[in-house]
Coordinates of C-alpha atoms in Angstrom, one line a residue:
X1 CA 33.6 -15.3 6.9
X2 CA 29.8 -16.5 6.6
X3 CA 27.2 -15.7 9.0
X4 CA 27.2 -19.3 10.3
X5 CA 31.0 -19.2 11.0
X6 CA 31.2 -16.2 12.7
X7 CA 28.1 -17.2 15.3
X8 CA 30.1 -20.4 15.6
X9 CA 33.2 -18.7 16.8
X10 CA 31.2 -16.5 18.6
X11 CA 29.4 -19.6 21.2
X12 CA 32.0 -22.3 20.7
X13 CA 33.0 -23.3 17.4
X14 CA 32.1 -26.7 15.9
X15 CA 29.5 -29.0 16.1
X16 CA 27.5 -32.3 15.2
X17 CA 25.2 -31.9 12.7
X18 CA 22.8 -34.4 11.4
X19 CA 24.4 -37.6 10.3
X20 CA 27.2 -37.3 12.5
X21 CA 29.3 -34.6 10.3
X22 CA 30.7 -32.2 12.3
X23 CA 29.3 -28.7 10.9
X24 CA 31.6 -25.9 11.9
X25 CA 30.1 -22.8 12.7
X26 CA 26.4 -23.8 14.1
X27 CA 24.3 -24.1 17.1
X28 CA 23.6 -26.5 18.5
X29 CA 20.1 -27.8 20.4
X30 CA 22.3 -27.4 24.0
X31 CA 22.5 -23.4 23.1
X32 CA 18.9 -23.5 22.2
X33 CA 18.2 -25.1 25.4
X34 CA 20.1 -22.2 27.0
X35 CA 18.9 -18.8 25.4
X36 CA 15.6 -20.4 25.7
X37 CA 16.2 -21.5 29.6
X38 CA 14.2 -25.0 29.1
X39 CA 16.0 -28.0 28.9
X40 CA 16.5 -29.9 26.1
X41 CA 14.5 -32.6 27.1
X42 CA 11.2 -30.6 27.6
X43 CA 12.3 -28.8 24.3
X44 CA 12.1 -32.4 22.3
X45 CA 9.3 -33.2 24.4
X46 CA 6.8 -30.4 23.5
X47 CA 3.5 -30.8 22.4
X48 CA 2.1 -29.4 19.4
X49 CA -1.3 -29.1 19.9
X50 CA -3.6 -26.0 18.2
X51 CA -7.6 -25.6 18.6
X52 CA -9.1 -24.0 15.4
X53 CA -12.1 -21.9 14.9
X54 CA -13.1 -19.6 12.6
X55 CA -14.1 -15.5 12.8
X56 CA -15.8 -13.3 10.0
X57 CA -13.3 -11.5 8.6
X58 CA -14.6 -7.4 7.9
X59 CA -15.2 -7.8 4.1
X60 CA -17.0 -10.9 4.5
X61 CA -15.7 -14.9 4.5
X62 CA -14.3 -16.3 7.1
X63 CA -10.4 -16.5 8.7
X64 CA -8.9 -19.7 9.9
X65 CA -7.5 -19.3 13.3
X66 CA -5.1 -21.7 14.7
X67 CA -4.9 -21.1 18.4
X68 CA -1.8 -22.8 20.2
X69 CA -2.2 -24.7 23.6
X70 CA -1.3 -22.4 26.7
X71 CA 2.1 -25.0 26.9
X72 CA 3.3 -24.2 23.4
X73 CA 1.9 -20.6 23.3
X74 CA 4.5 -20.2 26.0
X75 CA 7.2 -22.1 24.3
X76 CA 6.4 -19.9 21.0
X77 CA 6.9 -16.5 23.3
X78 CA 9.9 -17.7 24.6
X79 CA 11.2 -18.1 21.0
X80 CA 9.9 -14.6 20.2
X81 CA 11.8 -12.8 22.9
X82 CA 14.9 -14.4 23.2
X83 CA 15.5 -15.1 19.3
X84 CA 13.1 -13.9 17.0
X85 CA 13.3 -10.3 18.9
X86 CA 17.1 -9.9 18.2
X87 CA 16.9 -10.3 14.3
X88 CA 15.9 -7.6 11.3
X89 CA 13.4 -7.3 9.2
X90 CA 13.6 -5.5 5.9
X91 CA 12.8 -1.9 6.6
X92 CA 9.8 -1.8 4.4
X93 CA 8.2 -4.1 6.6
X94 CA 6.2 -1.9 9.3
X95 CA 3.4 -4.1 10.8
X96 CA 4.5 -6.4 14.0
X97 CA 7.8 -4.2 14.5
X98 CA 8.7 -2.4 17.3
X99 CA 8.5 1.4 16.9
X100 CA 6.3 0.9 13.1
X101 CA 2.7 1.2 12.8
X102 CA -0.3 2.2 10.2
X103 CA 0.5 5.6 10.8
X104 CA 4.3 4.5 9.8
X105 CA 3.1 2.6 6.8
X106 CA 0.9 4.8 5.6
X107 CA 3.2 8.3 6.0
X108 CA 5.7 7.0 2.7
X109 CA 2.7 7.6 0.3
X110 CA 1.4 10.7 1.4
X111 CA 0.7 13.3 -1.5
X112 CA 1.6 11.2 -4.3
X113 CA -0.2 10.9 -8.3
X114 CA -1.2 7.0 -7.3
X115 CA -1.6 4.5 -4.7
X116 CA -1.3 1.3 -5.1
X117 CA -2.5 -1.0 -2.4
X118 CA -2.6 -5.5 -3.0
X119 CA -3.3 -8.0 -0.7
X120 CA -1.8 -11.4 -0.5
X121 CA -4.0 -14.5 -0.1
X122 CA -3.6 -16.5 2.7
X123 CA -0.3 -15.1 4.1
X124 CA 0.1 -16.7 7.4
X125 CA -0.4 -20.4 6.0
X126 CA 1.2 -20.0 2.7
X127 CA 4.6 -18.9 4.8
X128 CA 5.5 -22.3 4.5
X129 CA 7.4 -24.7 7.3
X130 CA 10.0 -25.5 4.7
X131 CA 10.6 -21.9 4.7
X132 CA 10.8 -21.7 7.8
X133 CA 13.3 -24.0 8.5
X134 CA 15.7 -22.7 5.6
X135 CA 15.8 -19.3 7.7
X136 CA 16.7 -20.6 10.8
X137 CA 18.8 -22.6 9.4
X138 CA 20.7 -19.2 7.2
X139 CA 20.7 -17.4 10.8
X140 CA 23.3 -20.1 12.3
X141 CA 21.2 -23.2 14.0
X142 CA 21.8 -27.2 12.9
X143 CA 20.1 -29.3 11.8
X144 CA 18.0 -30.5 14.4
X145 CA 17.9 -27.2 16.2
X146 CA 16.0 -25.2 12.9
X147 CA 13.8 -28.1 12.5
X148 CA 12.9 -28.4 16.7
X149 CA 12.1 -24.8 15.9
X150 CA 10.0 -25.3 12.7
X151 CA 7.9 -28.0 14.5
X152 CA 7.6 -25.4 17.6
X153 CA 6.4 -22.8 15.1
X154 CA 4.5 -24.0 12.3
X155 CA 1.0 -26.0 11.7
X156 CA -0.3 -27.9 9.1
X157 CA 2.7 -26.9 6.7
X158 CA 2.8 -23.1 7.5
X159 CA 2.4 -20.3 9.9
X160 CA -0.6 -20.7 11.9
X161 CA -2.7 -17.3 12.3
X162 CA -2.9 -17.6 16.5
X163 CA 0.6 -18.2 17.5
X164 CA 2.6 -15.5 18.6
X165 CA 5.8 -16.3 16.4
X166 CA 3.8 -16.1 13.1
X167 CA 3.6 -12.6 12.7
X168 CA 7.6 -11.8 13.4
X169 CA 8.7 -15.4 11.4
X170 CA 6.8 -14.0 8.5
X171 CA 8.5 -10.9 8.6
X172 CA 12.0 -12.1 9.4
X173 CA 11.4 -15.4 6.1
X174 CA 10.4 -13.0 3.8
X175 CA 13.0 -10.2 4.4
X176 CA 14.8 -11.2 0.2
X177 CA 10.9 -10.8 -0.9
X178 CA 10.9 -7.1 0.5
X179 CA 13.9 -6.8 -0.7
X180 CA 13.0 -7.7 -4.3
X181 CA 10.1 -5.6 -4.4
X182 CA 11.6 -2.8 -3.0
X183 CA 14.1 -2.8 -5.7
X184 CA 11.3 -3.3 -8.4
X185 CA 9.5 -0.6 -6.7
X186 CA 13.0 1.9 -7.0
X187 CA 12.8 1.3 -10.7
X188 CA 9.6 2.9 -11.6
X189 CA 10.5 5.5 -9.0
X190 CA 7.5 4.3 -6.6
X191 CA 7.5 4.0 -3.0
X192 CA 6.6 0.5 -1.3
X193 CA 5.8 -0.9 2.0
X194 CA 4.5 -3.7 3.4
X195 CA 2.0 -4.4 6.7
X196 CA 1.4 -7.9 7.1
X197 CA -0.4 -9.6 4.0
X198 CA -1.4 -5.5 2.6
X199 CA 1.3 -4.3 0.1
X200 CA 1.0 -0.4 -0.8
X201 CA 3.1 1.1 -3.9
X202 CA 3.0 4.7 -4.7
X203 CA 3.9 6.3 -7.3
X204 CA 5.0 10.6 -7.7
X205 CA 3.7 10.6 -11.2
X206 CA 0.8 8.8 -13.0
X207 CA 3.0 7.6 -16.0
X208 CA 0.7 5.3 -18.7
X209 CA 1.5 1.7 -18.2
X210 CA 3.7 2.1 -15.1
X211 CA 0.7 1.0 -12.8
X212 CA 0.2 -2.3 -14.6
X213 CA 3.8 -3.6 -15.1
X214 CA 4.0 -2.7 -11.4
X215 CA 1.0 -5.2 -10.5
X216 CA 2.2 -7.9 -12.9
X217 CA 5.9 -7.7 -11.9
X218 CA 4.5 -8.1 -7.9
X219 CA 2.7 -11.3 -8.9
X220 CA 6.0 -12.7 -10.6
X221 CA 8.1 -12.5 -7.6
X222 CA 5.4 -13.4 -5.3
X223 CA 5.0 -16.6 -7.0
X224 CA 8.3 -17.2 -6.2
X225 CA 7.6 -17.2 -2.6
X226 CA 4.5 -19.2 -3.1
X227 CA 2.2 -16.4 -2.4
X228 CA -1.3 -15.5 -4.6
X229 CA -3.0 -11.9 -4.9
X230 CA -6.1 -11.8 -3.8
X231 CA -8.8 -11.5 -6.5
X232 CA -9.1 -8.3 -8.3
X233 CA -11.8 -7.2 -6.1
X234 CA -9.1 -6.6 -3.6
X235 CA -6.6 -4.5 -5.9
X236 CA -7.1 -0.7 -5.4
X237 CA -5.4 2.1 -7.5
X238 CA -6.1 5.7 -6.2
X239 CA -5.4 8.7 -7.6
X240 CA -5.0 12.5 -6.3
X241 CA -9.1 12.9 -7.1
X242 CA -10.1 9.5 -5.6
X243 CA -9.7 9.1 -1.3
X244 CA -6.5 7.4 -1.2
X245 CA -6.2 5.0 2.2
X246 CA -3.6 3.2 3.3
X247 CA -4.0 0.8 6.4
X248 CA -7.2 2.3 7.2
X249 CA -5.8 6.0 6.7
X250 CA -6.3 8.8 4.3
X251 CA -3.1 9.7 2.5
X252 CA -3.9 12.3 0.1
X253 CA -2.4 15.4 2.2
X254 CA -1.2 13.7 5.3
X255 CA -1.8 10.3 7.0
X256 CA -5.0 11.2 9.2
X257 CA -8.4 8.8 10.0
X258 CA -11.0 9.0 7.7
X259 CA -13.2 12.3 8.0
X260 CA -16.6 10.5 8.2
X261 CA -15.0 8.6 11.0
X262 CA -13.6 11.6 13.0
X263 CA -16.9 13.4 12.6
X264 CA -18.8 9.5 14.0
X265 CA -16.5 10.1 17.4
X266 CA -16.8 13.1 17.7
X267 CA -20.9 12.8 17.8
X268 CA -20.3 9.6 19.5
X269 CA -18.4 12.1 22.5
X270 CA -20.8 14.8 22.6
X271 CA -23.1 12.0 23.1
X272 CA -21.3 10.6 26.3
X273 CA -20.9 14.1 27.7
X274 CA -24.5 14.6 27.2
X275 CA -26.0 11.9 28.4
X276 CA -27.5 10.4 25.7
X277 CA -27.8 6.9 23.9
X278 CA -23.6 6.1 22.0
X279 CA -22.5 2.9 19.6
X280 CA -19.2 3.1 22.0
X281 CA -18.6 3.1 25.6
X282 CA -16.2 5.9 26.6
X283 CA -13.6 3.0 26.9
X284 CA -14.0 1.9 23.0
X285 CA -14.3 5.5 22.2
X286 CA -10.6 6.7 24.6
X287 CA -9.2 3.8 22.4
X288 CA -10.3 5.3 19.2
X289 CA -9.1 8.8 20.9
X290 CA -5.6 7.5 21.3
X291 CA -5.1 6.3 17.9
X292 CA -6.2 9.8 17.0
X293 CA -3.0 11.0 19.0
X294 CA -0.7 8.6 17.8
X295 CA -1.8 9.5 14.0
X296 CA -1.5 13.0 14.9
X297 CA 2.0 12.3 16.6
X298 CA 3.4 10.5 13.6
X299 CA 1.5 11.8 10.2
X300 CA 4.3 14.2 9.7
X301 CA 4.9 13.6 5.7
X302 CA 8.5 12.6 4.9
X303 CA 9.4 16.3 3.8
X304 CA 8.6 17.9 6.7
X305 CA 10.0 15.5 9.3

């Protein structure tokens, strides 16, 4: 029995996709209505409406942000916690899941002869809407249902960095991707993950040639997708002598923040206790403590968990 059958039988059975054909086994825009609790005609009715802007990214350039209207940024939330929520990513995938984090993505390549860490150019946008609507349309909904959804949650042909549904609907569309590189990954015996656009490959041994059939077997099935690598200047391979970081953590003995960082907060908290002039408030500087804790919670390597 198919996915689509089986949610079929699950809420009711058959119906009407579009053209008239009756489509056994998929929802329809009356169940959307329902898990959603708005009515189909404020569903159909919804305005899609984004403001842009732009902020400097941290290396330099700028990143195109696509910020909903409060209307639709509601809508999209709604979609997030009452479907999106309820279905799986691959388990690679640790950034924007519940219960993953840096610390999660970066424990996997702790100790190992080489990291690899690429980026993927323009993630968010190059998710595309037609995507999109293929994987609501694999997970059960019509027609017109997956492509109310698509319209709900896409911009400009593609995810738009600002809506709350972009992060998860990456994850969730690009589940067979993982998939694929975590099998490419099992055959040179590396480790992968992924955390948003930041893919990190590691490796137990530094065998010749394994590095770059590694990189050009990534671009191969991310062009498949319709994603790019960034540049080269973004492509980092670490080995045991270099500092090895993954998701803004050191990795070369256990996941921990960076030692020229820890020494900056601790300075910047003698400073505080003191009296004197600090670059953080003790606010900015009890959120910095607390990542320390939840690094030092989860850093555990693998082995010794």
């Amino acid at each position: 029995m198919g996915l689509g059958e089986w949610i079929g039988r699950l809420f009711g059975g058959k119906s009407q996709d579009r053209g008239g054909s009756v489509a056994p086994g998929r929802l329809v825009l009356v169940e959307l209505s329902a898990r959603l609790g708005v009515s189909v005609a404020e569903l159909q009715a919804a305005r899609v409406e984004y403001a842009q802007f732009t902020v400097p990214k941290r290396r330099g350039g700028q990143r195109k942000i696509s910020a909903p209207s409060d209307g639709l940024k509601t809508l999209q939330r709604r979609i997030l916690y009452r479907l999106l929520g309820r279905l799986k990513s691959h388990p690679t995938v640790q950034g924007f899941e519940r219960g993953r984090s840096i610390v999660t993505n970066a424990v996997p390549h702790v100790g190992r002869a080489v990291v690899l860490r690429m980026d993927i150019r323009d993630f968010f946008p190059t998710t595309t809407a037609k995507r999109v609507e293929m994987y609501f349309r694999r997970t059960g909904w019509d027609a017109e249902s997956a492509a109310l959804l698509t319209r709900l949650c896409t911009h400009e042909g593609g995810l738009p960095q600002g809506a709350p549904t972009s992060p998860r609907l990456s994850n969730l569309v690009n589940h067979p991707m993982d998939a694929r590189l975590e099998a490419l990954a099992a055959t040179a015996g590396a480790t992968y993950t992924r955390y948003a656009d930041d893919l990190t490959f590691s490796l137990p041994q530094d065998t010749p040639g394994t590095t770059a059939r590694l990189i050009g077997s990534t671009k191969a099935i991310l062009r498949s997708y319709g994603y790019r690598l960034h540049q080269d200047k973004k492509l980092r391979i670490w080995r045991r002598h270099d500092r090895q970081m993954v998701t803004g953590l050191v990795v070369n003995e256990r996941a921990n923040l960076p030692r020229r960082l820890r020494r900056k907060l601790r300075a910047i908290e003698h400073h505080l206790l003191t009296g004197r002039p600090a670059t953080l408030t003790a606010d900015q500087l009890n959120g910095w403590k607390a990542l320390q804790n939840m690094v030092d919670a989860q850093a555990l390597p693998p082995a010794q968990e």
